[in-house]
Coordinates of C-alpha atoms in Angstrom, one line a residue:
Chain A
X1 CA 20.7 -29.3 18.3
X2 CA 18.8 -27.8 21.7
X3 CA 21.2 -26.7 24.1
X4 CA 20.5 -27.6 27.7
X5 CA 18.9 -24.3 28.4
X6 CA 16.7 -24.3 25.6
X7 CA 15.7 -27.8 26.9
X8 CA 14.6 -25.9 30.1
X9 CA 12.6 -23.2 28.0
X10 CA 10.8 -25.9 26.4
X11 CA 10.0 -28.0 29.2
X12 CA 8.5 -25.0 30.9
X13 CA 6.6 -23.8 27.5
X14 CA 5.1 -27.4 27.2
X15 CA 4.3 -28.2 31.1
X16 CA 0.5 -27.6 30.3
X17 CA 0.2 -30.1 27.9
X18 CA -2.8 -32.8 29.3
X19 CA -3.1 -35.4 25.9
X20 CA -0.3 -37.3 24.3
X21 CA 1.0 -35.6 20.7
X22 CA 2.9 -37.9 18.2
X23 CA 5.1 -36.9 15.6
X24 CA 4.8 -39.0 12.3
X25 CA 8.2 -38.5 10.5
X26 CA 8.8 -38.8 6.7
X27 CA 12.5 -39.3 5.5
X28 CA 14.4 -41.7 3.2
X29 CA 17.7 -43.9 3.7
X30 CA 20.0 -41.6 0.9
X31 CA 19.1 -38.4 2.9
X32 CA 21.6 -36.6 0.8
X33 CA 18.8 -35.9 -1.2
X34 CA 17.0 -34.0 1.2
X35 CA 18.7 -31.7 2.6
X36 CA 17.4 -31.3 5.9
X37 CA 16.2 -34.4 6.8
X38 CA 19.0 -35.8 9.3
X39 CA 18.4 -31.9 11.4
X40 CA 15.2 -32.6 11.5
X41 CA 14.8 -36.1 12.8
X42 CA 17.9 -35.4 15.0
X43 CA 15.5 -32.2 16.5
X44 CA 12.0 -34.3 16.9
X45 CA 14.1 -36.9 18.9
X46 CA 15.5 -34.3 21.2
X47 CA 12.3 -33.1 21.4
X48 CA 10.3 -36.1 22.2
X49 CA 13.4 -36.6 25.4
X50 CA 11.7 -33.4 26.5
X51 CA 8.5 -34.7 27.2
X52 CA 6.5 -38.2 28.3
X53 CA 3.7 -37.1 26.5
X54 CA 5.7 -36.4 23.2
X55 CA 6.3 -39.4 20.8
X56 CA 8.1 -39.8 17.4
X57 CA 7.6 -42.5 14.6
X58 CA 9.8 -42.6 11.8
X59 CA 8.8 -43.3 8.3
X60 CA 10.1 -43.9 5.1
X61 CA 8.8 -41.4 2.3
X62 CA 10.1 -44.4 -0.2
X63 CA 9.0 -47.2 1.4
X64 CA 5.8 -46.9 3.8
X65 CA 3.6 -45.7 0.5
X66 CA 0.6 -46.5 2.3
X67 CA 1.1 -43.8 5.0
X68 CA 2.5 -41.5 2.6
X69 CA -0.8 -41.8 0.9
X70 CA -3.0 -41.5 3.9
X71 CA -1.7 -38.6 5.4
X72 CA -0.9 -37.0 1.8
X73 CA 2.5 -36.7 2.1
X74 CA 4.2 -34.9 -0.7
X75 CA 7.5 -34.2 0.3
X76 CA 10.6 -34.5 2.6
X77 CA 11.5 -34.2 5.4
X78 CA 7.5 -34.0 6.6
X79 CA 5.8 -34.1 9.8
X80 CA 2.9 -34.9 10.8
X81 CA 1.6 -33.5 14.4
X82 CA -0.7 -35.7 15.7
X83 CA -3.3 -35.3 19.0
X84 CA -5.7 -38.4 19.6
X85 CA -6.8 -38.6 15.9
X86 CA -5.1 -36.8 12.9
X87 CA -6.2 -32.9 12.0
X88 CA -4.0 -32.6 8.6
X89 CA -1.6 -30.3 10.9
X90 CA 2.0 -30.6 9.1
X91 CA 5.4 -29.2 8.9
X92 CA 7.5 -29.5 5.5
X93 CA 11.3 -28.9 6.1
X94 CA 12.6 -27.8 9.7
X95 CA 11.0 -26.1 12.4
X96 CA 14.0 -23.8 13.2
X97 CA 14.2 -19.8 13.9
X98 CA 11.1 -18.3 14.2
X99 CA 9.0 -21.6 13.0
X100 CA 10.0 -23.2 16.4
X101 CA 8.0 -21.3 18.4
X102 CA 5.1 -21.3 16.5
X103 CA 5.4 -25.6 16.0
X104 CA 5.6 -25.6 20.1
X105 CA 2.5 -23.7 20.4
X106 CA 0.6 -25.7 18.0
X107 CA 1.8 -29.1 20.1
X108 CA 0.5 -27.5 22.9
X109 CA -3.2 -26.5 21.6
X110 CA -3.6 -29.7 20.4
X111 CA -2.6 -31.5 23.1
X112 CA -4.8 -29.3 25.4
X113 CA -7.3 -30.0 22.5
X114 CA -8.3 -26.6 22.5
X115 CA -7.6 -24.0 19.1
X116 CA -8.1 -21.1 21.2
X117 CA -10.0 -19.6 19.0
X118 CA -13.3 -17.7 20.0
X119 CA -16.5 -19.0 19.5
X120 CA -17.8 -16.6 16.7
X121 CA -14.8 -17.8 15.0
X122 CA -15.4 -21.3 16.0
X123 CA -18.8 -21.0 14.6
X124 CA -17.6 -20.0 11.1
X125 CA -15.1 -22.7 10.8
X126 CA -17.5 -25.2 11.7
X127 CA -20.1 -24.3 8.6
X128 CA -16.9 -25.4 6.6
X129 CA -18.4 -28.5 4.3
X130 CA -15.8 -28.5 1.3
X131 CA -12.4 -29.6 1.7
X132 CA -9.8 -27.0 2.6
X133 CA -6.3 -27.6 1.5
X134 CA -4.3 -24.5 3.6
X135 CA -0.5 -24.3 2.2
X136 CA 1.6 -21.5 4.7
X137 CA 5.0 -20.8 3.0
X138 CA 7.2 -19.3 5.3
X139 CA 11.2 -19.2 6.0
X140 CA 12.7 -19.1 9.3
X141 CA 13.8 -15.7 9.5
X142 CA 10.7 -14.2 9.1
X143 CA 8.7 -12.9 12.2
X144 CA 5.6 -12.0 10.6
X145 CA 5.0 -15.9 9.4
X146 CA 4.6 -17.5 12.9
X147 CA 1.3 -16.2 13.2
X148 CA 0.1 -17.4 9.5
X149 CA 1.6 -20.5 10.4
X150 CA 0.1 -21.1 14.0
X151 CA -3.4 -19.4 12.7
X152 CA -3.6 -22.3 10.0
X153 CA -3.0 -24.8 12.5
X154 CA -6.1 -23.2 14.6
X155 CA -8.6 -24.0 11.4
X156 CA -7.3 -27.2 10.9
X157 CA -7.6 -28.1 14.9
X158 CA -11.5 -27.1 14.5
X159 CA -12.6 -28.9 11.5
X160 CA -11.3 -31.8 10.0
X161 CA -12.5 -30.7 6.3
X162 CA -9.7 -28.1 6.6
X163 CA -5.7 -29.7 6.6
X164 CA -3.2 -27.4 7.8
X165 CA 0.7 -27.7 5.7
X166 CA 3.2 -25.4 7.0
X167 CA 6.1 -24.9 4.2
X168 CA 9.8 -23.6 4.8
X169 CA 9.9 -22.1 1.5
X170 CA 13.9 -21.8 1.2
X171 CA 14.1 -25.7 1.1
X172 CA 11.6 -26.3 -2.0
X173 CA 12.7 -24.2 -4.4
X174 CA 10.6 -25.7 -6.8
X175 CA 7.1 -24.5 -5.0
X176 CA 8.7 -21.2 -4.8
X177 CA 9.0 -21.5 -8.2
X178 CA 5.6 -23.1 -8.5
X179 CA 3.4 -20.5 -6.7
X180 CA 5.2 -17.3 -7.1
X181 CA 6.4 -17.1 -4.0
X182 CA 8.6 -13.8 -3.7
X183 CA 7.5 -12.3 0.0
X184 CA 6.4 -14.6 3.3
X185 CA 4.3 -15.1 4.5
X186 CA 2.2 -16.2 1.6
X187 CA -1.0 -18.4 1.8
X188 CA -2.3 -20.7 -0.8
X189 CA -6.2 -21.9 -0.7
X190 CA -6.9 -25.2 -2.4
X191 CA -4.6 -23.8 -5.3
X192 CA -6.9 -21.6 -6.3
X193 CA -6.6 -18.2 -4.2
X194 CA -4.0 -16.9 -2.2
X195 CA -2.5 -13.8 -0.2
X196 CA 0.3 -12.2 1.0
X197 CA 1.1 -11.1 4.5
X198 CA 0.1 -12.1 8.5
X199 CA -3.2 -11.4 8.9
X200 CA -5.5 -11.7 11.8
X201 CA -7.7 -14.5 12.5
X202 CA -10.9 -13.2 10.7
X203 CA -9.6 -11.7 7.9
X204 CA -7.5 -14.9 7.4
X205 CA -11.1 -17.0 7.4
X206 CA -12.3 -14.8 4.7
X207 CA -9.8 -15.9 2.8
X208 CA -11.0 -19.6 2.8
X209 CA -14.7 -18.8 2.4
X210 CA -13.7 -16.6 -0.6
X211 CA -12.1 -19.5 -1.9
X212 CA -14.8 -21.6 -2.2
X213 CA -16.8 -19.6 -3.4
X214 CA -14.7 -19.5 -6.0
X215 CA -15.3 -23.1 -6.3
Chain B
X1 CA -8.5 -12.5 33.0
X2 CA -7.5 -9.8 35.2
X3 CA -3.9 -8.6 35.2
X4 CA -2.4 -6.0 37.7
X5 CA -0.3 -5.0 34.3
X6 CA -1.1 -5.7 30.7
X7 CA 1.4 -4.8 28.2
X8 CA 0.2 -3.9 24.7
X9 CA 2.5 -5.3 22.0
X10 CA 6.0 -7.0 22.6
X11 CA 9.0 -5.4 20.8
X12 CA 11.4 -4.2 23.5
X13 CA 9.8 -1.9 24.8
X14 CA 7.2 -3.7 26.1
X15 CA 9.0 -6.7 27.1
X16 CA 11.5 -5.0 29.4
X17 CA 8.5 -3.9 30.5
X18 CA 7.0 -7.0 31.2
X19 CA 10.8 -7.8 33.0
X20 CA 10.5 -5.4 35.5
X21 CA 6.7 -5.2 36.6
X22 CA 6.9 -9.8 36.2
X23 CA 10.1 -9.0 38.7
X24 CA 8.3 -6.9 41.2
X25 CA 5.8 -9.8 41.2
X26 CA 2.4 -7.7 40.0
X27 CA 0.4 -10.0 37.8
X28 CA 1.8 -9.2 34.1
X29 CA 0.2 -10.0 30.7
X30 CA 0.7 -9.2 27.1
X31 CA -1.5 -9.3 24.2
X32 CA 1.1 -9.0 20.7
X33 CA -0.2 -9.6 16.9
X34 CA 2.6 -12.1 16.1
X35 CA 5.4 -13.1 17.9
X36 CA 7.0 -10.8 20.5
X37 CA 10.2 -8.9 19.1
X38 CA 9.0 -6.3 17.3
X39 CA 10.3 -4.6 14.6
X40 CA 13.5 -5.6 15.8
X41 CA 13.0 -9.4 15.0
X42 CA 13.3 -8.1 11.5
X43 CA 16.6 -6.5 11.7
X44 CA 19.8 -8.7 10.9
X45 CA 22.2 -7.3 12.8
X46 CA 22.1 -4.7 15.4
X47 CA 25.5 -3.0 16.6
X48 CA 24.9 -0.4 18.7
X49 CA 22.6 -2.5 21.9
X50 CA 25.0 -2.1 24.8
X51 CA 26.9 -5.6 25.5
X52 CA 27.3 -7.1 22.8
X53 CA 30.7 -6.0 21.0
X54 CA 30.4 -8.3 17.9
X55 CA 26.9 -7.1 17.1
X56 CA 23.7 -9.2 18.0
X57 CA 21.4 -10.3 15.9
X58 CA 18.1 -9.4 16.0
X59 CA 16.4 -12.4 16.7
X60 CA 18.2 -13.8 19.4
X61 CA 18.2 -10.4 21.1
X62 CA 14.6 -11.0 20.9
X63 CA 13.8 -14.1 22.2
X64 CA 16.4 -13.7 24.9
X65 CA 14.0 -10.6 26.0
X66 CA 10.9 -13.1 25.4
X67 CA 12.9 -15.7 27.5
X68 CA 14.1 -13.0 30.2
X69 CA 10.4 -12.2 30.8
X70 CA 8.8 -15.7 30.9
X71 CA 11.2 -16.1 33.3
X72 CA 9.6 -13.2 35.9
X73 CA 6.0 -14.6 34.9
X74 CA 4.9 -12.7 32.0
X75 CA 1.9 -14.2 30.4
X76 CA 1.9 -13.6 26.4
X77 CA -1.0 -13.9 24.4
X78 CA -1.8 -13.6 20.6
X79 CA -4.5 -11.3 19.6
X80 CA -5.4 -8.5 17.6
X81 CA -7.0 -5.2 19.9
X82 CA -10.5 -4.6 18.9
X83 CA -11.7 -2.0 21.2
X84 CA -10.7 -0.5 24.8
X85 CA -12.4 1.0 27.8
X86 CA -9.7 2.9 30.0
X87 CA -12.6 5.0 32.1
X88 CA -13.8 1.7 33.6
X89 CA -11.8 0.4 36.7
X90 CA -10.3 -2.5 36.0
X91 CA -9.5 -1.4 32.8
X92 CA -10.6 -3.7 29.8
X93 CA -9.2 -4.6 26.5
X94 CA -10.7 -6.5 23.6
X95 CA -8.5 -9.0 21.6
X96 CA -9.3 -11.3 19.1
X97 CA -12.9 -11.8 20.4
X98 CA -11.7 -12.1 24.5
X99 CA -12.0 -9.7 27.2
X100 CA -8.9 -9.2 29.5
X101 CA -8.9 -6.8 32.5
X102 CA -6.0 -4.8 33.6
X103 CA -5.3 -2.4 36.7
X104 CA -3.0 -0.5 34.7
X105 CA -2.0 -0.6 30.8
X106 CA 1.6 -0.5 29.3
X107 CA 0.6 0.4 25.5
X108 CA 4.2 -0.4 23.2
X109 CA 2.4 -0.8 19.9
X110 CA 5.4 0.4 18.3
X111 CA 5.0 1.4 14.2
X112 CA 4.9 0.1 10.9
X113 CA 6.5 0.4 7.9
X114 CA 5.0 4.0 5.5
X115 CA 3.8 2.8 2.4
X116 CA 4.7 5.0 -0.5
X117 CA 1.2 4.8 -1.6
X118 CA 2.1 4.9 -5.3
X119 CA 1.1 2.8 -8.6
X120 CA 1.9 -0.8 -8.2
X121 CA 3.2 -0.8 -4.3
X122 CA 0.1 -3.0 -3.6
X123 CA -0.8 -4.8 -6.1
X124 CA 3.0 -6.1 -6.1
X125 CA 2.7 -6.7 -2.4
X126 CA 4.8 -10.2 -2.1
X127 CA 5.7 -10.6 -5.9
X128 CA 8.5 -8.3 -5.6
X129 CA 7.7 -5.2 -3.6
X130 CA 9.0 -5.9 0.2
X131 CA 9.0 -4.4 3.6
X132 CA 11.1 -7.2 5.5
X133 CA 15.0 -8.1 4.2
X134 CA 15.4 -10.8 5.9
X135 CA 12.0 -12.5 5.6
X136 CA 12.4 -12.0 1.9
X137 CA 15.8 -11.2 0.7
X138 CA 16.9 -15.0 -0.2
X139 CA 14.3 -14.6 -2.9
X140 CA 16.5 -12.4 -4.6
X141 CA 19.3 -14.1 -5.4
X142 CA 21.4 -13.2 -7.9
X143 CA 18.7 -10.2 -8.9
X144 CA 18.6 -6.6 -9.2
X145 CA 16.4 -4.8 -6.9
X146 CA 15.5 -1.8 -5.7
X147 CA 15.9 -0.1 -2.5
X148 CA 13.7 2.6 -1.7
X149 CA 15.0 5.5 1.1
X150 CA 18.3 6.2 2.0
X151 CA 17.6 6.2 5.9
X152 CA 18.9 4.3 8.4
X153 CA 17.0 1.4 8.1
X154 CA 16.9 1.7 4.0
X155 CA 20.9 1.2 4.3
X156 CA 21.3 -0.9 7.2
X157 CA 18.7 -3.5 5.2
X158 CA 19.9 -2.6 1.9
X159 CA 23.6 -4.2 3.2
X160 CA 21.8 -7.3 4.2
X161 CA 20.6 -7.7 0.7
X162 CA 23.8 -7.1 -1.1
X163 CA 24.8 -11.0 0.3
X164 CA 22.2 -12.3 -1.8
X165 CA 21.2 -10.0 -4.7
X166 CA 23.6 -8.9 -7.8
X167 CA 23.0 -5.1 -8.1
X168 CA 21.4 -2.7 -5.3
X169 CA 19.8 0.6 -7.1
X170 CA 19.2 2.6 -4.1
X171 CA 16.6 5.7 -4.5
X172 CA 16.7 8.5 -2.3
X173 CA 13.8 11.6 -2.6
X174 CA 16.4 13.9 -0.8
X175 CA 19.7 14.8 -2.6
X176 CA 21.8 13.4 -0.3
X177 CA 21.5 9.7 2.3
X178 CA 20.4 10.5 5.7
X179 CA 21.3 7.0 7.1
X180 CA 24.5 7.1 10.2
X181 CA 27.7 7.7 8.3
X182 CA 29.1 4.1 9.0
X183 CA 26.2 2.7 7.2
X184 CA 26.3 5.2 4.4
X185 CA 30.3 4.3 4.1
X186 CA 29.7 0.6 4.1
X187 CA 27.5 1.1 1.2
X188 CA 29.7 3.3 -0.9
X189 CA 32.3 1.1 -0.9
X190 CA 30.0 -1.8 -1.7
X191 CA 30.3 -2.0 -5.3
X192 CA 27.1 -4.1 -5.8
X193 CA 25.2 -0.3 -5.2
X194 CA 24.4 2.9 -7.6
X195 CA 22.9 5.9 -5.7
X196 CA 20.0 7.9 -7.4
X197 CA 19.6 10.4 -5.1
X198 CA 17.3 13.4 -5.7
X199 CA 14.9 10.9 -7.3
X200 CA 11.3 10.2 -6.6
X201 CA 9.6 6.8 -7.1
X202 CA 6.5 7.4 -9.7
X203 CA 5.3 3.6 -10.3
X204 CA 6.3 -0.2 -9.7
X205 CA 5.8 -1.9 -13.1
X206 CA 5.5 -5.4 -14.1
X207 CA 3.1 -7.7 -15.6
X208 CA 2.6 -10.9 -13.3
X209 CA 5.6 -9.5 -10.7
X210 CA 8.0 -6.5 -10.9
X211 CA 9.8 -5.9 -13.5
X212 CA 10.8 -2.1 -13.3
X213 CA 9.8 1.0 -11.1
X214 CA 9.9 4.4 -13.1
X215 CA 11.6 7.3 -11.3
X216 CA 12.3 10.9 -11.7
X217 CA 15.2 13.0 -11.5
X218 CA 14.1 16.1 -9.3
X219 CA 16.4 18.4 -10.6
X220 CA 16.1 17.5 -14.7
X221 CA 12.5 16.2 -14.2
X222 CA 13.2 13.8 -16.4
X223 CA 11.5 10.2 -15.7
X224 CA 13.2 6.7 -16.8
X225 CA 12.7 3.3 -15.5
X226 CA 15.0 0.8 -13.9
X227 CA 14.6 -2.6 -14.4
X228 CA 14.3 -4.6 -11.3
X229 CA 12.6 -8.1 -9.6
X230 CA 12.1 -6.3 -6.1
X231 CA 11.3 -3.4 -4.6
X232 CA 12.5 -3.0 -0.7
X233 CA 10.5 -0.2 0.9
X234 CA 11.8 2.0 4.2
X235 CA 10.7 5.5 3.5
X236 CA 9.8 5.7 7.5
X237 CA 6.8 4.6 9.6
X238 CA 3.3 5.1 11.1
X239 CA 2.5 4.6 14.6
X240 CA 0.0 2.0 15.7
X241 CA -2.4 3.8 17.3
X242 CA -5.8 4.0 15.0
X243 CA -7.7 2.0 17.9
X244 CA -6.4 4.5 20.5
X245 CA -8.2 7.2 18.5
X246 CA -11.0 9.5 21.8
X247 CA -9.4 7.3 24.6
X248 CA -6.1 9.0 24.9
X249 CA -3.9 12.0 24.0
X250 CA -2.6 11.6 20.4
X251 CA -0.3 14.3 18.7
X252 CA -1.2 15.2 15.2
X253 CA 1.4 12.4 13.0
X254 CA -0.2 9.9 15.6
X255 CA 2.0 9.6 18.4
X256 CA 0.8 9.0 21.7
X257 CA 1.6 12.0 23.9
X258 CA 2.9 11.0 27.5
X259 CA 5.9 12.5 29.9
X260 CA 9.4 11.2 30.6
X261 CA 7.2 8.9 33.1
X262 CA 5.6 7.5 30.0
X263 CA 2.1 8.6 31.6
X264 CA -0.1 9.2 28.6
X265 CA -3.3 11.6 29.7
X266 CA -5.4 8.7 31.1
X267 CA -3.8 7.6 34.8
X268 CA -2.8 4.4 34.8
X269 CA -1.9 4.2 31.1
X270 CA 1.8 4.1 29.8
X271 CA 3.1 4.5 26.7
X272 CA 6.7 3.0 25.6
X273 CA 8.9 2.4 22.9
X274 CA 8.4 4.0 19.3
X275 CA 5.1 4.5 19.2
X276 CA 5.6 7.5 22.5
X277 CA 6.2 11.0 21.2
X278 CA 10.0 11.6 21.3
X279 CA 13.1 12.3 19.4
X280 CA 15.5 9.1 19.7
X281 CA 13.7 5.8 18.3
X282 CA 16.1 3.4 19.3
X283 CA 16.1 -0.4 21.0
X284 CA 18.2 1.3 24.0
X285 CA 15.4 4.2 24.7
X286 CA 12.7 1.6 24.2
X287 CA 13.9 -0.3 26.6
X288 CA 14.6 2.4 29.0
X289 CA 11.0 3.8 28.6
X290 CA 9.7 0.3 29.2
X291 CA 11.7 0.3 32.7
X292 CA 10.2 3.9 33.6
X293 CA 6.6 2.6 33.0
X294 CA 6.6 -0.4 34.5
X295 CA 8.1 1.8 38.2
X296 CA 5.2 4.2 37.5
X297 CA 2.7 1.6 37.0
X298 CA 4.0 -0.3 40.2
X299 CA 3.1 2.7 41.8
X300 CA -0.3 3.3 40.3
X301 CA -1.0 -0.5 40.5
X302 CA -0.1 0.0 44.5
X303 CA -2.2 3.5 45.1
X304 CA -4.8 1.5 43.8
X305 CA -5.1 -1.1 45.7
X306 CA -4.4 1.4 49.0

């Protein structure tokens, strides 16, 4: 699926990373089911030829129920981005168009095991107690979602209370259907508030402490 | 960090920008809300950029730009600006809670999308009313929607939809389209439009998402609705440039005044791209503004330094 020259791009965007990252992929044998789940694992492994430090384990969604049920997997394909210990960062569909670039920059944070985030911000994610259940629907043309997408990942990087799922919308119809979704990006807090539109950082946060307040 | 050049904002402007000062080897950041590519990462299709005969679309132009200046060094960072000091030397610029330092600036904040500020535009926001085509459009399939502005970009967009959506009710205050005639033509023989031109949007109605907007006929004044599932909006756009508000020259709808050396009225600051007071908007005089100020900020970068 990468062209050589892409290969080159990535290798370049990714030569900072210091810690292994693992990607735990979730398929099934009759993949005609899911649509996109051959691109997918066909992608991760030309990814993980990129880089030493990159690592792919395979799964079966059917199959391996006990993984599926600790890492709360609730659809295919799924991948779970993993540093030294898992932060509930994950990827439902493919990471194509605009979502590519935004799934290489969170592989690079956590590997350099740094958010990026400022401290103030920092701070505020850290008071986080309740759990945080962060759902990002997004499609892969859309420029504005890369930054709702990454900016989730930050939280969940910072505080293990807070998991991270990063949704291409056009590939579960049925959430669409689910959660209104009509405009990307849209944000959806522990199925109780949500918002539409890239935000920054802080106003993003908000969000999430509105949400449990809710609570 | 200290840069010799930091770029403000990455749509095309900015990042042939970044191309030429990265290639002239001065130290070159950029600070961008999202990803870079502008508000050209949102068009389909573009088919007038020079060199491509079959069109390009507007993400790979994009990210080839983004590519192109990675290549020369250019460092890109996300953040949002929250507040500037061009008097001091370096200069500094505030983003997302971290202080960067720059010789000279290259501001290429480029505009958003006008709201039409009436009933029902935001509350809607994301359950039917839409600024983006091809973020959104495959959430119309099969619908009707409406399009809002018969300008360039309302028709150019409004094409992109008709692959997806069943009917295209395209609303126009003026009594005629002002988009290029090609687009205009495409869409008049599309048969999946009707024209209501001379008509002004009063209200987006709906109960949980839209289900109708109400119009007026300017010439009867008579107001009916039209039942629709989206709203697309492109009634024109607002520069970015609230946080350059007492630290440079800004004309009165907001654009930043500077010269055809981009030179806004602080030395050492350039402005590029749309959000620079001028006549043509387009991707080709973007990127030739963004060529002009990064020569003039090589220079001020080098008198400096002298």
């Amino acid at each position: 699926m990468l062209r050589e020259e892409d290969k080159k791009q990535i290798q370049a965007q990714l030569k900072d990373m210091k810690d292994p990252v693992r990607f735990v992929f979730f398929t099934q044998q009759m993949a005609g089911t899911c649509q996109y789940c051959i691109e997918t694992e066909t992608l991760l492994k030309e990814l993980v030829e990129i880089s030493e430090l990159l690592s792919l384990k395979i799964l079966n969604y059917i199959t391996d129920k006990d993984d599926v049920k600790s890492l709360s997997i609730d659809k295919i394909p799924a991948t779970a981005v993993q540093a030294d210990k898992d932060a509930g960062i994950r990827f439902y569909g493919i990471p194509t168009g605009y979502e590519f670039a935004a799934f290489l920059q969170m592989i690079l944070a956590l590997s350099q095991g740094n958010s990026g985030l400022d401290d103030i911000l920092k701070e505020r994610l850290h008071q986080i107690q309740n759990p945080v259940h962060i759902q990002t629907f997004v499609t892969p043309t859309c420029p504005y979602c890369t930054r709702s997408a990454f900016t989730s990942y930050q939280f969940a990087m910072e505080n293990s209370n807070i998991r991270a799922d990063v949704v291409e919308i056009s590939e579960f119809p049925h959430l669409a259907q689910k959660y209104g979704v009509m405009g990307v990006p849209k944000v959806v807090i522990n199925e109780s508030h949500s918002f539409e539109g890239a935000l920054p950082e802080t106003m993003f946060l908000e969000h999430i402490e509105i949400a449990l307040k809710k609570e | 960090m200290i840069f010799d050049v930091l770029i403000l904002g990455g749509g095309p402007g900015g990042l042939t920008a970044g191309i030429y000062a990265g290639r002239a080897q001065l130290k070159t950041g950029m600070i961008e809300r999202l990803m870079p590519g502008g508000q050209v990462a949102g068009t389909e299709l573009i088919e007038n950029y020079p060199g491509f005969a079959d069109g390009v679309a507007g993400p790979d132009l994009m990210m080839a730009m983004e590519k192109q200046a990675r290549k020369f060094g250019l460092e890109i960072m996300t953040g949002t600006i929250e507040s500037l000091d061009f008097k001091s030397a370096p200069k500094k610029v505030v983003a997302s809670g971290k202080t960067y330092y720059a010789k000279a600036v290259i501001i290429s904040t480029g505009t958003d999308p006008k709201l039409l500020n009436i009933p029902g535009e935001k509350e809607f926001k994301g359950r039917g009313v839409s600024y983006c085509a091809t973020c959104d459009g495959p959430f119309f399939k099969d619908k009707d929607v409406v399009v809002v502005g018969g300008g360039s970009s309302g028709v150019q967009e409004s094409l992109y939809l008709t692959r997806f959506v069943n009917k295209i009710n395209l609303v126009e205050f003026m009594d005629h389209l002002n988009a290029e005639r090609i687009l205009q033509e495409r869409a008049k023989k599309n048969q999946k439009y009707t024209f209501y031109l001379n008509h002004q949007m009063l209200s987006i109605n709906g109960s949980q998402k839209v289900e109708s907007v109400t119009v007026k006929n300017r010439a009867t004044e008579e107001a009916f609705d039209i039942p629709a599932e989206g709203v697309f909006i492109w009634v024109g756009m607002n520069p970015n440039t609230e946080f350059l508000q007492n630290h440079i020259d800004i004309n009165p709808w907001g654009y930043i005044v500077a010269g055809e050396d981009c030179q806004t009225s602080v030395p050492g600051v350039f402005a590029v791209g749309d959000v620079r007071d001028k006549e043509v908007r387009q991707i080709t005089t973007a990127v030739s503004d963004g060529t002009v100020a990064a020569e003039h900020a090589l220079k001020y970068v080098e008198s400096q330094e002298n």
